[in-house]
XYZ file of C-alpha atoms in Angstrom:
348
model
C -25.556 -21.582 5.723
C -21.811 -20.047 5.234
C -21.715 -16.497 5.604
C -19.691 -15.204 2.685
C -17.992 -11.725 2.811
C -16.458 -9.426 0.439
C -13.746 -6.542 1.241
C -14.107 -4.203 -1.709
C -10.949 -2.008 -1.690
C -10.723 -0.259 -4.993
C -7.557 1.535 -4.490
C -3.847 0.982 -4.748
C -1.863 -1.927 -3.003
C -0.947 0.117 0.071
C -4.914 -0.078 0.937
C -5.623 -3.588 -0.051
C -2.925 -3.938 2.514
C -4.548 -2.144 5.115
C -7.291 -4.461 4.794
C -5.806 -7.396 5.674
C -6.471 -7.371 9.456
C -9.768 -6.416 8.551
C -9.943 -10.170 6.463
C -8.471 -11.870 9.472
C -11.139 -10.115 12.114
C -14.242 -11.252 10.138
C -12.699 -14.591 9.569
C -12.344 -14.504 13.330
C -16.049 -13.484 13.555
C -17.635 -16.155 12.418
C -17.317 -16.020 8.344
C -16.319 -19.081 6.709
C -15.866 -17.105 3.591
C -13.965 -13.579 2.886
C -12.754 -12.562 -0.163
C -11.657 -9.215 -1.684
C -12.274 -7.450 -4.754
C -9.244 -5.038 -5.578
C -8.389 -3.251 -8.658
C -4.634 -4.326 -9.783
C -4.543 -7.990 -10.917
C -0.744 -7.791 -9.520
C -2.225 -6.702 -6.100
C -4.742 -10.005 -6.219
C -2.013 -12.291 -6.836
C -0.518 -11.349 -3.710
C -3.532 -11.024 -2.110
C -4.775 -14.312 -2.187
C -1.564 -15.676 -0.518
C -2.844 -14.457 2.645
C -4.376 -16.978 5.169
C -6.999 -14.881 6.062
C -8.448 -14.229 2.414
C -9.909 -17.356 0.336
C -9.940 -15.537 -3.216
C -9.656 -11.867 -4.756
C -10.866 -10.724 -7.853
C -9.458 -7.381 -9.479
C -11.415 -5.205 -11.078
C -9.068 -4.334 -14.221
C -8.745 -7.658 -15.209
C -9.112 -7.907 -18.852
C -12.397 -9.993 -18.438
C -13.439 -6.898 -16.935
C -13.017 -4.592 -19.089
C -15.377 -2.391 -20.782
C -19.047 -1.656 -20.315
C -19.551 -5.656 -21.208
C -16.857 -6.138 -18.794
C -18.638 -4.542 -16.225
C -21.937 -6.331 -16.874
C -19.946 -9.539 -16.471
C -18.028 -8.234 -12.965
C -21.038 -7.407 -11.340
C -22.437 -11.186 -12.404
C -19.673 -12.824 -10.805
C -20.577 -10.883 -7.630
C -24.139 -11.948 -7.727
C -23.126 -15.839 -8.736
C -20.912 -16.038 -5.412
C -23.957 -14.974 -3.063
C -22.058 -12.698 -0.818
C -23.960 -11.931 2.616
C -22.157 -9.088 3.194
C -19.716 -6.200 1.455
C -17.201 -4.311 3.653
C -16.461 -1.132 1.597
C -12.424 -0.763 2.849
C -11.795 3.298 3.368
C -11.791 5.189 1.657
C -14.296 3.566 -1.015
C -16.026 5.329 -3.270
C -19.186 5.530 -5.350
C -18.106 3.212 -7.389
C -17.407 0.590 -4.914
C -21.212 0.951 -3.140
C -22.747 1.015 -6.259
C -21.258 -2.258 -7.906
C -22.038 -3.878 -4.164
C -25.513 -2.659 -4.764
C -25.718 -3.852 -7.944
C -24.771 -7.074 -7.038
C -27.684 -7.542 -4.752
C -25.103 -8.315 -1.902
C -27.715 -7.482 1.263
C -25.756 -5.702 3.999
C -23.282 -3.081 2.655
C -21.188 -1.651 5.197
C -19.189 1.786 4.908
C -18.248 4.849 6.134
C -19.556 8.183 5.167
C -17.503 11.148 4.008
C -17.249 14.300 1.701
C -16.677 12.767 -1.449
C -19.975 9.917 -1.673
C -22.526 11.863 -2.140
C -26.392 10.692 -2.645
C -24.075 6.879 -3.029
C -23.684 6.769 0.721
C -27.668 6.293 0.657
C -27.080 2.645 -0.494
C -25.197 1.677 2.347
C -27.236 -0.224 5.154
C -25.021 0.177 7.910
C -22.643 3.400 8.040
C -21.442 6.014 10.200
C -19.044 9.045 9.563
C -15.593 8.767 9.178
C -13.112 10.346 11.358
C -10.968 12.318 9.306
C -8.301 12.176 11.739
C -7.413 8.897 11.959
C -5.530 5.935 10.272
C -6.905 4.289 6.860
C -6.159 0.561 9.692
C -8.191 2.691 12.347
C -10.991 3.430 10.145
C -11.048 -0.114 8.706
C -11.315 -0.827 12.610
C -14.600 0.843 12.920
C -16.187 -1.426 10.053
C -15.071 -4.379 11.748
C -17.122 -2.898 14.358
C -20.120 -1.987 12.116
C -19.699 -5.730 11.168
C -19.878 -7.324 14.133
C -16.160 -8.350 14.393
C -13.264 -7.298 16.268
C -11.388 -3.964 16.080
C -7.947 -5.253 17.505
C -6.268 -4.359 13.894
C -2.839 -4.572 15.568
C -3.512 -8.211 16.377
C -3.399 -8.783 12.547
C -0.404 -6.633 11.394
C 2.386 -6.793 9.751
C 0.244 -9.583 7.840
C 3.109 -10.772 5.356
C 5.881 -12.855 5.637
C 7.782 -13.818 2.105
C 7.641 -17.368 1.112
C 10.567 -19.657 1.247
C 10.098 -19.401 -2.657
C 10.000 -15.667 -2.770
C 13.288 -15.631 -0.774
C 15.057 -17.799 -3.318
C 14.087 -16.196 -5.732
C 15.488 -12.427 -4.076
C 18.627 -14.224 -2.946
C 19.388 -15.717 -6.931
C 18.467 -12.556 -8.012
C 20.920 -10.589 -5.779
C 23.528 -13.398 -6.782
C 23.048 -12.514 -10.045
C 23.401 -9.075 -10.140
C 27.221 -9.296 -7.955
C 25.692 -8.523 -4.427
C 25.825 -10.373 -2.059
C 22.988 -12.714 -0.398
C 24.860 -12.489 3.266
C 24.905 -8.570 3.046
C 22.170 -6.372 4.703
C 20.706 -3.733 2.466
C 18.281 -0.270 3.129
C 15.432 -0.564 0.032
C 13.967 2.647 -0.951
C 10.997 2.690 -3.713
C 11.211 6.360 -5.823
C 8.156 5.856 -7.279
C 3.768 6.108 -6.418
C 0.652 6.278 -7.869
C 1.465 7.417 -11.936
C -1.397 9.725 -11.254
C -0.064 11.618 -7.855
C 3.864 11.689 -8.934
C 3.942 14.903 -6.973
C 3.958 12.176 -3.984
C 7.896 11.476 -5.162
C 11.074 12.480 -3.452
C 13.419 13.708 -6.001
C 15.623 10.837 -7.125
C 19.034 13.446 -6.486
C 17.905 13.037 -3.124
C 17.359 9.308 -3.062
C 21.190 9.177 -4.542
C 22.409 11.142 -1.628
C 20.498 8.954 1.054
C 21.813 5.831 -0.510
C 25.633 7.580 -0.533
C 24.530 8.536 2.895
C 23.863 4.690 4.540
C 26.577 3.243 3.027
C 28.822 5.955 4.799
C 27.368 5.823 7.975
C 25.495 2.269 8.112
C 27.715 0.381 5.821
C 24.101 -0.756 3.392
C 24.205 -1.072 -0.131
C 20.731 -0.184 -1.646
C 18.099 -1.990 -3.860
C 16.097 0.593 -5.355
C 12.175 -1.004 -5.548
C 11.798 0.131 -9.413
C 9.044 -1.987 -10.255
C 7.127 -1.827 -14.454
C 5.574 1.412 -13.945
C 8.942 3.208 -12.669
C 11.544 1.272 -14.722
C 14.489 3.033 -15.277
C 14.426 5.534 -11.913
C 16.620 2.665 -10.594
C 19.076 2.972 -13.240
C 19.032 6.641 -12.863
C 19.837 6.373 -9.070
C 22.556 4.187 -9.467
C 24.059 6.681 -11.816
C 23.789 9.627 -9.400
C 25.249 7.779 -6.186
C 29.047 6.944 -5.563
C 28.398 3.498 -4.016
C 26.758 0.518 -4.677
C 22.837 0.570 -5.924
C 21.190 -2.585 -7.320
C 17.905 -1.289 -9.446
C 15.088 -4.253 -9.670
C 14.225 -2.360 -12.912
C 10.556 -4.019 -13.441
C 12.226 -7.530 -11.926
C 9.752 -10.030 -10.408
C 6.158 -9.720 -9.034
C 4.871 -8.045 -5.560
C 5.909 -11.527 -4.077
C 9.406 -11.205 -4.943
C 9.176 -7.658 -3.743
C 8.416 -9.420 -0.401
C 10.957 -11.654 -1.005
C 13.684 -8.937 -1.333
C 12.258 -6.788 1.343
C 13.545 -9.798 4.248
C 17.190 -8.503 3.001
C 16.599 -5.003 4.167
C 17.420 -3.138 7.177
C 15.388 -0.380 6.451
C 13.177 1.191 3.696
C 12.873 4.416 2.907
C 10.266 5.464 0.298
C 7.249 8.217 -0.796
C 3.826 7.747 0.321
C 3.071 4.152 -1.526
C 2.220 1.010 -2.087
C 5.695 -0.077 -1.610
C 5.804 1.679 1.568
C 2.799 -0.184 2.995
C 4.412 -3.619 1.725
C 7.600 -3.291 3.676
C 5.561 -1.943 6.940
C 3.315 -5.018 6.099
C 6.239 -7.109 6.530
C 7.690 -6.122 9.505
C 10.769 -3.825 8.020
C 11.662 -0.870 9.832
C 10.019 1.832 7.420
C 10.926 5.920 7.037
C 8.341 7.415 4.646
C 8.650 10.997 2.576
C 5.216 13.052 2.664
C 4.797 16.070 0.682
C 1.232 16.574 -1.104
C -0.811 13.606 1.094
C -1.682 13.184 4.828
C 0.080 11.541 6.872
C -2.395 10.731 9.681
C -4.073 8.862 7.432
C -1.585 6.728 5.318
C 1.735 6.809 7.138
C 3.586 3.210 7.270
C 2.011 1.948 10.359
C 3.730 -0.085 13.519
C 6.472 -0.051 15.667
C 9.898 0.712 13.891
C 7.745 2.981 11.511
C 7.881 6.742 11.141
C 7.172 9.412 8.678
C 9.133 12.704 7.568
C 6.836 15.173 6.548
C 7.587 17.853 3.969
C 7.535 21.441 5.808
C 5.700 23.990 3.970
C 2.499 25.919 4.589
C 1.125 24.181 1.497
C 1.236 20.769 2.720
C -0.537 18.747 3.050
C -2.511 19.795 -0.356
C -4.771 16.638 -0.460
C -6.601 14.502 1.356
C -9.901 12.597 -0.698
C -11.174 13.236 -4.469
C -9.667 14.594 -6.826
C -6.195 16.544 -7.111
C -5.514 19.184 -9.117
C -2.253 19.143 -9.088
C 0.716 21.188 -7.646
C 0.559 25.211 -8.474
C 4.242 25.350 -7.901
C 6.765 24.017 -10.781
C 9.249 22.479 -8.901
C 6.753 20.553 -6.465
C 9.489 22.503 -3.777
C 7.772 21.036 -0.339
C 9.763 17.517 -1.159
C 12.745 19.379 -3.393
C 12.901 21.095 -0.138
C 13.187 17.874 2.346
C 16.572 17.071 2.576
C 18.296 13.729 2.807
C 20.120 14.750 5.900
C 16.290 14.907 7.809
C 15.163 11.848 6.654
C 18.663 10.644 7.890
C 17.869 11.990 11.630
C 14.585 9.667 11.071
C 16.436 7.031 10.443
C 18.656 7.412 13.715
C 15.182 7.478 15.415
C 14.434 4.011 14.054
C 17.287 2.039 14.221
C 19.358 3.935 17.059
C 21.969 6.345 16.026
């Protein structure tokens, strides 16, 4: 019979991301079936363009929704007779409990602070290693599953369609830049929950000033519907040319756009894992977060980290926010050191 897995990964893009090599190693292994259950139905349309994943399902669909909704997710689990659940780090309770629920037989995860009595229902686990990668601790569940840990073999795991590049060059056409031109992305926005993750868009305005100076790239600012409008605001601030995507287009036309950059530079985000994901040199801002575990991973990828005795102020659970006003570890990063980063990845 088949064997049938699931990757649960009930976080933001950037980790259903990171669990893409993961897909392709237990596809390697022997499954004939791997699909994923994520939380963004934005994230699963992308998803499921991947070779290496067969269908996702996301969590806040609006079939999904509610207590009824919930009833009815954790039916469609149990209807598609999964073998065995991969809980993608850092999962939570919720994630072991609807695998348990679902009567899905081997549940595989890794143990840390924030599980509690939950971790009981796993049937294969061992602790996480706080010090690595989220890609190296998916590594050690392809282990605990029986499948290969090579997750470099796997990554970057994107390439845009021919559609999705179309669609980025009609779109750049459209707006008066030009399709032949070379840009630098950046993305000024995160998680709406964490926006103490976000580089001060006076700062963004500088950088962008900055590269067209010295590098001679225009910039598309990654605004997508949750930060429409910081575009806008960007373009205002800077003295050269800024092309906002202001909510434009879908994570595959994201993609698309992304194989007309030189470089992106962006906070700690889902964005930021995208354009490592497909293969764009990548300088990432980290204030509050750490940036062992999330930085933009590959060659060609680096991270400037905010430098104050504060930081990093979170790592797993909940965050309480910033105690100081200003959120002065990333008011504090200038442009002209995430500049120097730059030099390091593309040559000075």
């Amino acid at each position: 019979m088949p064997k049938r897995a699931l990757i649960v990964s009930l976080q933001g893009i950037g980790n259903n991301l990171l669990a893409l090599p993961l897909a392709a190693s237990l596809r390697l292994a022997g499954y004939e079936r791997v699909e994923m259950l994520v939380t963004s139905p934005r994230a699963a349309t992308l998803l499921t363009t991947h070779p290496a994943v067969d269908d996702t399902l996301a969590s806040n669909a609006a079939s999904f929704a509610g207590l009824k909704g919930r009833g009815r997710l954790v039916a469609e689990l149990r209807r598609r007779r999964y073998d065995t659940a991969v809980l993608a780090y850092p999962s939570g309770e919720k994630s072991i409990l609807l695998t348990a629920l679902a009567d899905i037989p081997v549940r595989i995860g890794l143990a840390h602070w924030t599980l509690g009595a939950a971790q009981r229902l796993l049937t294969h686990s061992e602790p996480a290693d706080h010090g690595l990668h989220d890609l190296e601790h998916n590594a050690a569940l392809a282990r605990l599953a029986g499948a290969s840990t090579d997750m470099n073999a796997h990554w970057p795991p994107f390439l845009p369609s021919h559609g999705a590049v179309n669609n980025a060059r009609r779109f750049l056409r459209d707006n008066g830049f030009d399709p032949a031109a070379r840009y630098v992305g950046m993305h000024p926005g995160s998680d709406g929950h964490f926006i103490e993750k976000r580089w001060p868009e006076y700062h963004l305005a500088r950088f962008a000033e900055r590269m067209h100076r010295t590098r001679g790239l225009a910039t598309i600012v990654f605004d997508g519907p949750s930060e429409r409008g910081a575009g806008r605001r960007i373009a205002n601030l800077a003295a050269t040319p800024v092309l906002p995507m202001d909510g434009w287009g879908d994570l595959a036309d994201a993609l698309g756009l992304l194989a007309f950059c030189d470089l992106f530079v962006s906070n700690d985000s889902g964005l930021m894992n995208l354009a490592a994901a497909s293969g764009v040199p990548t300088v990432a801002v980290f204030g509050p977060s750490v940036v062992s575990r999330t930085r933009p991973w590959g060659p060609r990828r680096t991270a400037v980290v905010a430098e104050r005795p504060c930081v990093p102020c979170y790592d797993l659970g909940p965050y309480s926010g910033c105690v100081h006003p200003t959120r002065m570890c990333l008011a504090d990063l200038s442009p002209e050191r995430v500049a120097l980063a730059v030099d390091d990845v593309l040559g000075a």
